[in-house]
Tab-separated table of C-alpha atoms in Angstrom:
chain	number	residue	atom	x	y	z
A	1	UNK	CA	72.557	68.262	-63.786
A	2	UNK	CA	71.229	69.204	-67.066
A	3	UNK	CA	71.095	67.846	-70.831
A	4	UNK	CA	72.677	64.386	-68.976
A	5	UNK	CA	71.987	61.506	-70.614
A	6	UNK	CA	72.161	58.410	-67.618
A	7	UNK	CA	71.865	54.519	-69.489
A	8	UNK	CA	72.197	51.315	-68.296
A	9	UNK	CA	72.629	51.896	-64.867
A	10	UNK	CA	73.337	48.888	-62.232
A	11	UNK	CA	71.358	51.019	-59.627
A	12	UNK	CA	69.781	54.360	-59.596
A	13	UNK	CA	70.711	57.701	-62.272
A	14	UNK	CA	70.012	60.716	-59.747
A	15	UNK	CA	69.803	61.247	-55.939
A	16	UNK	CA	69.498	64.601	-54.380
A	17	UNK	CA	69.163	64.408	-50.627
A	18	UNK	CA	69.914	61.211	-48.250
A	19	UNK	CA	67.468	59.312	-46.446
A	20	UNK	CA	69.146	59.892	-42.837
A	21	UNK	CA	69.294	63.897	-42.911
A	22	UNK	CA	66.242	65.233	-41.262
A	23	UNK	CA	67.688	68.018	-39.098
A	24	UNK	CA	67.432	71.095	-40.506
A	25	UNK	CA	71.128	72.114	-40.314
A	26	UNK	CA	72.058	69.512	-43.010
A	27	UNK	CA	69.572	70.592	-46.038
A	28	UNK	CA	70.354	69.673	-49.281
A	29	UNK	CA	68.094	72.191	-51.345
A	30	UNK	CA	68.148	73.792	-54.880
A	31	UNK	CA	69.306	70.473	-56.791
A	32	UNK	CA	68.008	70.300	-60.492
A	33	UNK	CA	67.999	67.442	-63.122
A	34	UNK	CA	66.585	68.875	-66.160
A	35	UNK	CA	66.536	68.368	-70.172
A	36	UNK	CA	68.068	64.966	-69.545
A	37	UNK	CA	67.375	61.545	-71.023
A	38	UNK	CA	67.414	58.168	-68.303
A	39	UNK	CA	67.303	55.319	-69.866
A	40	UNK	CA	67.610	51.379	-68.316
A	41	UNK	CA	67.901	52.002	-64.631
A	42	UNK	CA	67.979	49.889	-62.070
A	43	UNK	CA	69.539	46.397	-64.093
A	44	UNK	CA	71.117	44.928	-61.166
A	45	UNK	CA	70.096	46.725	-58.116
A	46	UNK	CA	66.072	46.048	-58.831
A	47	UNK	CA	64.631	48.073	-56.233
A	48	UNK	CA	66.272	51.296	-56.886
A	49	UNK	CA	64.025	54.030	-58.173
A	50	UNK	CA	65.520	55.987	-61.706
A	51	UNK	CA	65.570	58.846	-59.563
A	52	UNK	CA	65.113	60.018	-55.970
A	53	UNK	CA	64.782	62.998	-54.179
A	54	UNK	CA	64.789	61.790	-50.209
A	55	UNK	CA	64.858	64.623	-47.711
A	56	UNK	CA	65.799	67.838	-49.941
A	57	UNK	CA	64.139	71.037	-50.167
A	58	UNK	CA	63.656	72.894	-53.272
A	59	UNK	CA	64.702	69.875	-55.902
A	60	UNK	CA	63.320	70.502	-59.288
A	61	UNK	CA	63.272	67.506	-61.685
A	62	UNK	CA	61.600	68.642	-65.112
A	63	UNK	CA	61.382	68.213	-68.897
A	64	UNK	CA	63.444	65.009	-68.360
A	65	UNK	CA	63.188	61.243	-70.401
A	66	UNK	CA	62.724	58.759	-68.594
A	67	UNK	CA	62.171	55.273	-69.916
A	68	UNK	CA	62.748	51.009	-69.256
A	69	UNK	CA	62.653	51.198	-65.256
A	70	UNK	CA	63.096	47.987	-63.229
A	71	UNK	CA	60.565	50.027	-60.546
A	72	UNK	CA	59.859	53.433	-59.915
A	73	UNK	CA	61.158	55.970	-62.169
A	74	UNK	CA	60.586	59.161	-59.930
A	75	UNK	CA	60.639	58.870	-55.865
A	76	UNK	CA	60.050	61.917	-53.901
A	77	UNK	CA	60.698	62.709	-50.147
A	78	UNK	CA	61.584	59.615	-47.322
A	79	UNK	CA	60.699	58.642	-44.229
A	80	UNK	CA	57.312	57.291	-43.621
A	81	UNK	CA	56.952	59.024	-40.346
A	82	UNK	CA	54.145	61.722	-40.738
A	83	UNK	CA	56.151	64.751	-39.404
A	84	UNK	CA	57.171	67.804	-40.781
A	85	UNK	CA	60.911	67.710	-41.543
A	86	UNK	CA	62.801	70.590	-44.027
A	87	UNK	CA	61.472	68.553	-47.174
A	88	UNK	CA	59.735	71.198	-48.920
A	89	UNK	CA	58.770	72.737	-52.260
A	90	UNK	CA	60.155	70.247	-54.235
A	91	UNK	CA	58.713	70.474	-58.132
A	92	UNK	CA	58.270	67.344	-60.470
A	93	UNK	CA	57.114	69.292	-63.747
A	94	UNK	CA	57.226	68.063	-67.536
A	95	UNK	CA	58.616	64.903	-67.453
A	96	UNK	CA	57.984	62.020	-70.096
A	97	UNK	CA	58.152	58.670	-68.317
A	98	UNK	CA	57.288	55.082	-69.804
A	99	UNK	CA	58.022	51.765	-69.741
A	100	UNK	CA	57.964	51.499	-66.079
A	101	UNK	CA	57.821	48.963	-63.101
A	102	UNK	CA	58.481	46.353	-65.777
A	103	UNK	CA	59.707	44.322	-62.731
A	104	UNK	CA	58.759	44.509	-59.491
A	105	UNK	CA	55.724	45.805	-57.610
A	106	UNK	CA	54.501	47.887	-55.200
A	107	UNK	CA	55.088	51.092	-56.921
A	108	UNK	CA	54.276	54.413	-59.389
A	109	UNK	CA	55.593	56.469	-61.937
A	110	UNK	CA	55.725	59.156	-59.338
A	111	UNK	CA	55.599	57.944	-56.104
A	112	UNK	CA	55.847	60.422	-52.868
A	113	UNK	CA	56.260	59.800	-49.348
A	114	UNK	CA	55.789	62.044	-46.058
A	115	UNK	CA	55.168	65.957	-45.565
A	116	UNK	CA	56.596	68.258	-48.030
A	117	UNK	CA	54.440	71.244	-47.594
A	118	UNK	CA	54.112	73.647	-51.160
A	119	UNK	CA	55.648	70.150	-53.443
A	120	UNK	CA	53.868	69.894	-57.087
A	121	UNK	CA	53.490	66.961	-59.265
A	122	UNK	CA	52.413	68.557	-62.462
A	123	UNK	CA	52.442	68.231	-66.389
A	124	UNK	CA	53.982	64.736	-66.431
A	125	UNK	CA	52.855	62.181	-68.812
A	126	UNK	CA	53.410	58.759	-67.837
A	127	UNK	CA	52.628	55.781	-70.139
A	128	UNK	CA	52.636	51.794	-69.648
A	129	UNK	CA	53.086	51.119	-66.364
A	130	UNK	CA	54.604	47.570	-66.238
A	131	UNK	CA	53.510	45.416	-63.250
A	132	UNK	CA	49.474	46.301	-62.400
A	133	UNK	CA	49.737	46.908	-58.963
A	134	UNK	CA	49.685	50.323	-56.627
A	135	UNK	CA	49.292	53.046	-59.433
A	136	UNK	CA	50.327	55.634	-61.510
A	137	UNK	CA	50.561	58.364	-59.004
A	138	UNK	CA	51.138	56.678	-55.573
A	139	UNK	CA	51.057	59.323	-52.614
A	140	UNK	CA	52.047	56.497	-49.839
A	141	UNK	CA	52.128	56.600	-46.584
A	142	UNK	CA	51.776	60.491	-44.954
A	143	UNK	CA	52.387	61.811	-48.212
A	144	UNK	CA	50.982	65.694	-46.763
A	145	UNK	CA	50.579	69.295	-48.181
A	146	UNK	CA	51.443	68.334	-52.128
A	147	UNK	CA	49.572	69.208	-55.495
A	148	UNK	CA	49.194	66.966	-58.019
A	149	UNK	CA	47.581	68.940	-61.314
A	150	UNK	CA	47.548	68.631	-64.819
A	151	UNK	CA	49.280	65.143	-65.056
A	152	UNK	CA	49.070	62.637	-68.189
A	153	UNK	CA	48.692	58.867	-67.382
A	154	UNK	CA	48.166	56.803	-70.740
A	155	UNK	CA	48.231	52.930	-71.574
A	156	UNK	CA	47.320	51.682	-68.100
A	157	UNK	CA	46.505	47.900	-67.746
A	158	UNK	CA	43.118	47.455	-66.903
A	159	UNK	CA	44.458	46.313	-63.247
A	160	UNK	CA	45.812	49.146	-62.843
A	161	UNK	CA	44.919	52.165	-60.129
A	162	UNK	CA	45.642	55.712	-61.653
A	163	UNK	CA	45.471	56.643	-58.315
A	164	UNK	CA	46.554	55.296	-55.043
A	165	UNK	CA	46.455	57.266	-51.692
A	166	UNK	CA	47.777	55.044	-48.870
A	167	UNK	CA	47.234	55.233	-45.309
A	168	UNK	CA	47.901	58.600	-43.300
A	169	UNK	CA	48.045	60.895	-46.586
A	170	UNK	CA	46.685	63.748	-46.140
A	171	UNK	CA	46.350	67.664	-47.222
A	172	UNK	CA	46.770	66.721	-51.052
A	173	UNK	CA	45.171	68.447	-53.901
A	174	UNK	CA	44.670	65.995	-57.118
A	175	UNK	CA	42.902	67.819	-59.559
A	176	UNK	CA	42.850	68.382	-63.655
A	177	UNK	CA	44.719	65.465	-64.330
A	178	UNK	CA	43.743	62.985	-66.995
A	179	UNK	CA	43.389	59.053	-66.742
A	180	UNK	CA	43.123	55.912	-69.411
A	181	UNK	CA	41.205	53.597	-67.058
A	182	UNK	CA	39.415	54.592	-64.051
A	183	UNK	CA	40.566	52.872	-60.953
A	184	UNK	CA	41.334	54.527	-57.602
A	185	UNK	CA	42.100	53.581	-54.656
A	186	UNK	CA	42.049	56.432	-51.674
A	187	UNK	CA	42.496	55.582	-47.659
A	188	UNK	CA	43.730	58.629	-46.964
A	189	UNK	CA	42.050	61.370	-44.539
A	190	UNK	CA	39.365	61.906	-47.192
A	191	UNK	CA	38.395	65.142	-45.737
A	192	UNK	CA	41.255	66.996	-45.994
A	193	UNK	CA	42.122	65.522	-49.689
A	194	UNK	CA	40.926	67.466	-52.506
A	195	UNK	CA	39.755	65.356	-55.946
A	196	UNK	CA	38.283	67.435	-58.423
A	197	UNK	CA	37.824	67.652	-62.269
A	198	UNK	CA	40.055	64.694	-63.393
A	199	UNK	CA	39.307	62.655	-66.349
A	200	UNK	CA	38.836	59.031	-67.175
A	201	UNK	CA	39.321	59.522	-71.068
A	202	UNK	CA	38.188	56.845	-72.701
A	203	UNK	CA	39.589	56.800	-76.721
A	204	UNK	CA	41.614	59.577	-78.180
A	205	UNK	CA	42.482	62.014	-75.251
A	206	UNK	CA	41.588	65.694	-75.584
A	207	UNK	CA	43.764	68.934	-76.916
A	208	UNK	CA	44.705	69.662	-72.981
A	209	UNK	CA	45.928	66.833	-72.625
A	210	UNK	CA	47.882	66.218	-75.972
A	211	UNK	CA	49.276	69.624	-75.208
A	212	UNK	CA	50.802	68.039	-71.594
A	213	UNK	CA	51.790	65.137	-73.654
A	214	UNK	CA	53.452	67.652	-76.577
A	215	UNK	CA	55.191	70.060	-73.722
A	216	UNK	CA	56.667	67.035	-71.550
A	217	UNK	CA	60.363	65.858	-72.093
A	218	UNK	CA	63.640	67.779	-72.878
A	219	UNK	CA	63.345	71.155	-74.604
A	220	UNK	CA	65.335	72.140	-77.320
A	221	UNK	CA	68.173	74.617	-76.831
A	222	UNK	CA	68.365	77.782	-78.806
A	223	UNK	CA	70.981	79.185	-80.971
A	224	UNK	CA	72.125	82.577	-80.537
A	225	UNK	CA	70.053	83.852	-83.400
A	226	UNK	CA	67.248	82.376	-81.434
A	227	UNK	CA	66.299	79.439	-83.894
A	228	UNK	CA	66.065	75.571	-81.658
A	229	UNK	CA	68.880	73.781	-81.814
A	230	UNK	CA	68.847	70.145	-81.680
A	231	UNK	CA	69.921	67.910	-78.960
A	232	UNK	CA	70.824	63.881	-80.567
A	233	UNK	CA	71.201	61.810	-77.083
A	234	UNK	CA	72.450	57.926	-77.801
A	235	UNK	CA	70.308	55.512	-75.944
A	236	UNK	CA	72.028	52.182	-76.813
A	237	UNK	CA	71.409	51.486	-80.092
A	238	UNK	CA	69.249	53.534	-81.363
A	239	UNK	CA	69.663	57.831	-81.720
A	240	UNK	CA	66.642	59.595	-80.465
A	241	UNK	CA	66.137	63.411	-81.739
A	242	UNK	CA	64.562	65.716	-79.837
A	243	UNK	CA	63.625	68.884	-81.384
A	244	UNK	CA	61.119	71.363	-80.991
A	245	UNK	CA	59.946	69.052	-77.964
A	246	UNK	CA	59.086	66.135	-80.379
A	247	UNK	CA	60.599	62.799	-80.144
A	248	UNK	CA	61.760	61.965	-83.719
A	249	UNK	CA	63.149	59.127	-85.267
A	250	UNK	CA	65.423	60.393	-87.902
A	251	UNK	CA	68.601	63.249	-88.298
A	252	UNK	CA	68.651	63.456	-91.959
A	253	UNK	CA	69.128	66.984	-93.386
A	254	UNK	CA	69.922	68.529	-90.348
A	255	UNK	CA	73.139	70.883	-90.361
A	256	UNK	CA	73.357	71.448	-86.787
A	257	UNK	CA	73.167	68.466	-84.217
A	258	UNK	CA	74.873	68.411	-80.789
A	259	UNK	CA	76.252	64.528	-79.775
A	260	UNK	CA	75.633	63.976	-75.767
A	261	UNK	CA	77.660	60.491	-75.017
A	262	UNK	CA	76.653	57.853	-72.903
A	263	UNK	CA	76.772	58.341	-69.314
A	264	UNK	CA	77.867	61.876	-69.402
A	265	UNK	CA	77.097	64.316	-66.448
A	266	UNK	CA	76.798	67.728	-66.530
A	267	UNK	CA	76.702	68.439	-62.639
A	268	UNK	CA	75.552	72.232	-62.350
A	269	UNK	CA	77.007	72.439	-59.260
């Protein structure tokens, strides 16, 4: 699915994989949402996450809005058993997610669950996190052989973890990321889980990290003489620009805009 736009949605906007298919003659693998807006998930059916990736191999969700979530926006991998299954090498890259868990708890902006050896969490920037508890990145239980670098999480409640490694995680590198308050929590296997040079920022964060901030989100298309072309996605009642990878608020004196209506879905597959 790409340059989608998903709003108001009773449940969830995106599933790739089912939580049932762990033999590895029924993979669902190479599934991409990109350069897509998701907006108001999860208005009925609280507990649904924005969107999930359950057993799947090779799922890449990146440079994706993703905004006003009931609970989780991004869920990756299933199972909560601590074995090895064909989950694998799934890639959550570039995404710009706020205004999440403004109702229930127990939850993250990226949450992960179970062994998915070679998955990265990377270059997201998530920003107020609704309901205080769990944290912004949530490895729970056996979350195993992942990478989370170089991730964003701004306007935390003082309540709120940045981290939080549950029980039987293990085999996860957290590293380079940057952090508005600085509350952990890890019971994972500490030896085998790797925290090094993150940053509790405390004021203005630094040009790293407004650059993850600046790169995150849909990227503009380009025209065939090469110049960006913009992309104008309708999220209720307001029209969002995005151009150049900034979100504006206005389309004036622009000659070339590109309309993506409500709900549409652009299945690349």
């Amino acid at each position: 699915a790409e340059r989608c736009t998903f709003a108001d949605i009773s449940g969830g906007a995106y599933q790739a994989g089912c939580t049932s298919c762990v033999r590895a003659d029924r993979i669902d693998e190479n599934n991409s949402l990109v350069n897509s807006v998701v907006r108001n998930t999860a208005v009925e059916l609280r507990g649904a996450a924005a969107v999930l990736v359950a057993y799947a191999a090779r799922t890449t969700i990146a440079h994706n809005t993703i905004t006003n979530c009931s609970y989780v926006p991004v869920s990756v991998g299933w199972g909560w058993r601590g074995e090895a299954s064909f989950a694998r090498e799934n890639r959550v890259v570039s995404n710009r997610i706020s205004h999440y868990k403004l109702i229930l708890n127990d939850g993250g902006c990226i949450y992960t669950l179970d062994v998915q050896p070679g998955t990265l969490i990377s270059r997201n920037w998530c920003s107020h996190q609704g309901t205080a508890s769990e944290g912004g990145l949530y490895p729970d239980n056996h979350s195993a052989n992942m990478t989370f670098d170089s991730n964003v999480l701004s306007n935390l409640s003082s309540a709120t973890n940045w981290l939080n490694i549950d029980p039987g995680s293990n085999s996860l590198r957290i590293t380079n990321n940057y952090h508005s308050n600085n509350l952990s929590t890890n019971l994972g296997s500490h030896g085998s889980i790797l925290l090094q040079h993150n940053h509790f920022v405390q004021g203005a964060f630094p040009p790293p990290a407004l650059e993850i901030m600046r790169q995150s989100g849909p990227v503009a298309k380009k025209s065939d003489d090469g110049a960006a072309e913009a992309d104008v996605v309708d999220l209720g009642s307001r029209k969002h620009l995005f151009a150049d990878r900034f979100l504006l608020s206005s389309v004036a004196n622009l000659s070339k805009i590109v309309i993506l209506s409500r709900f549409a879905c652009c299945p690349s597959r």
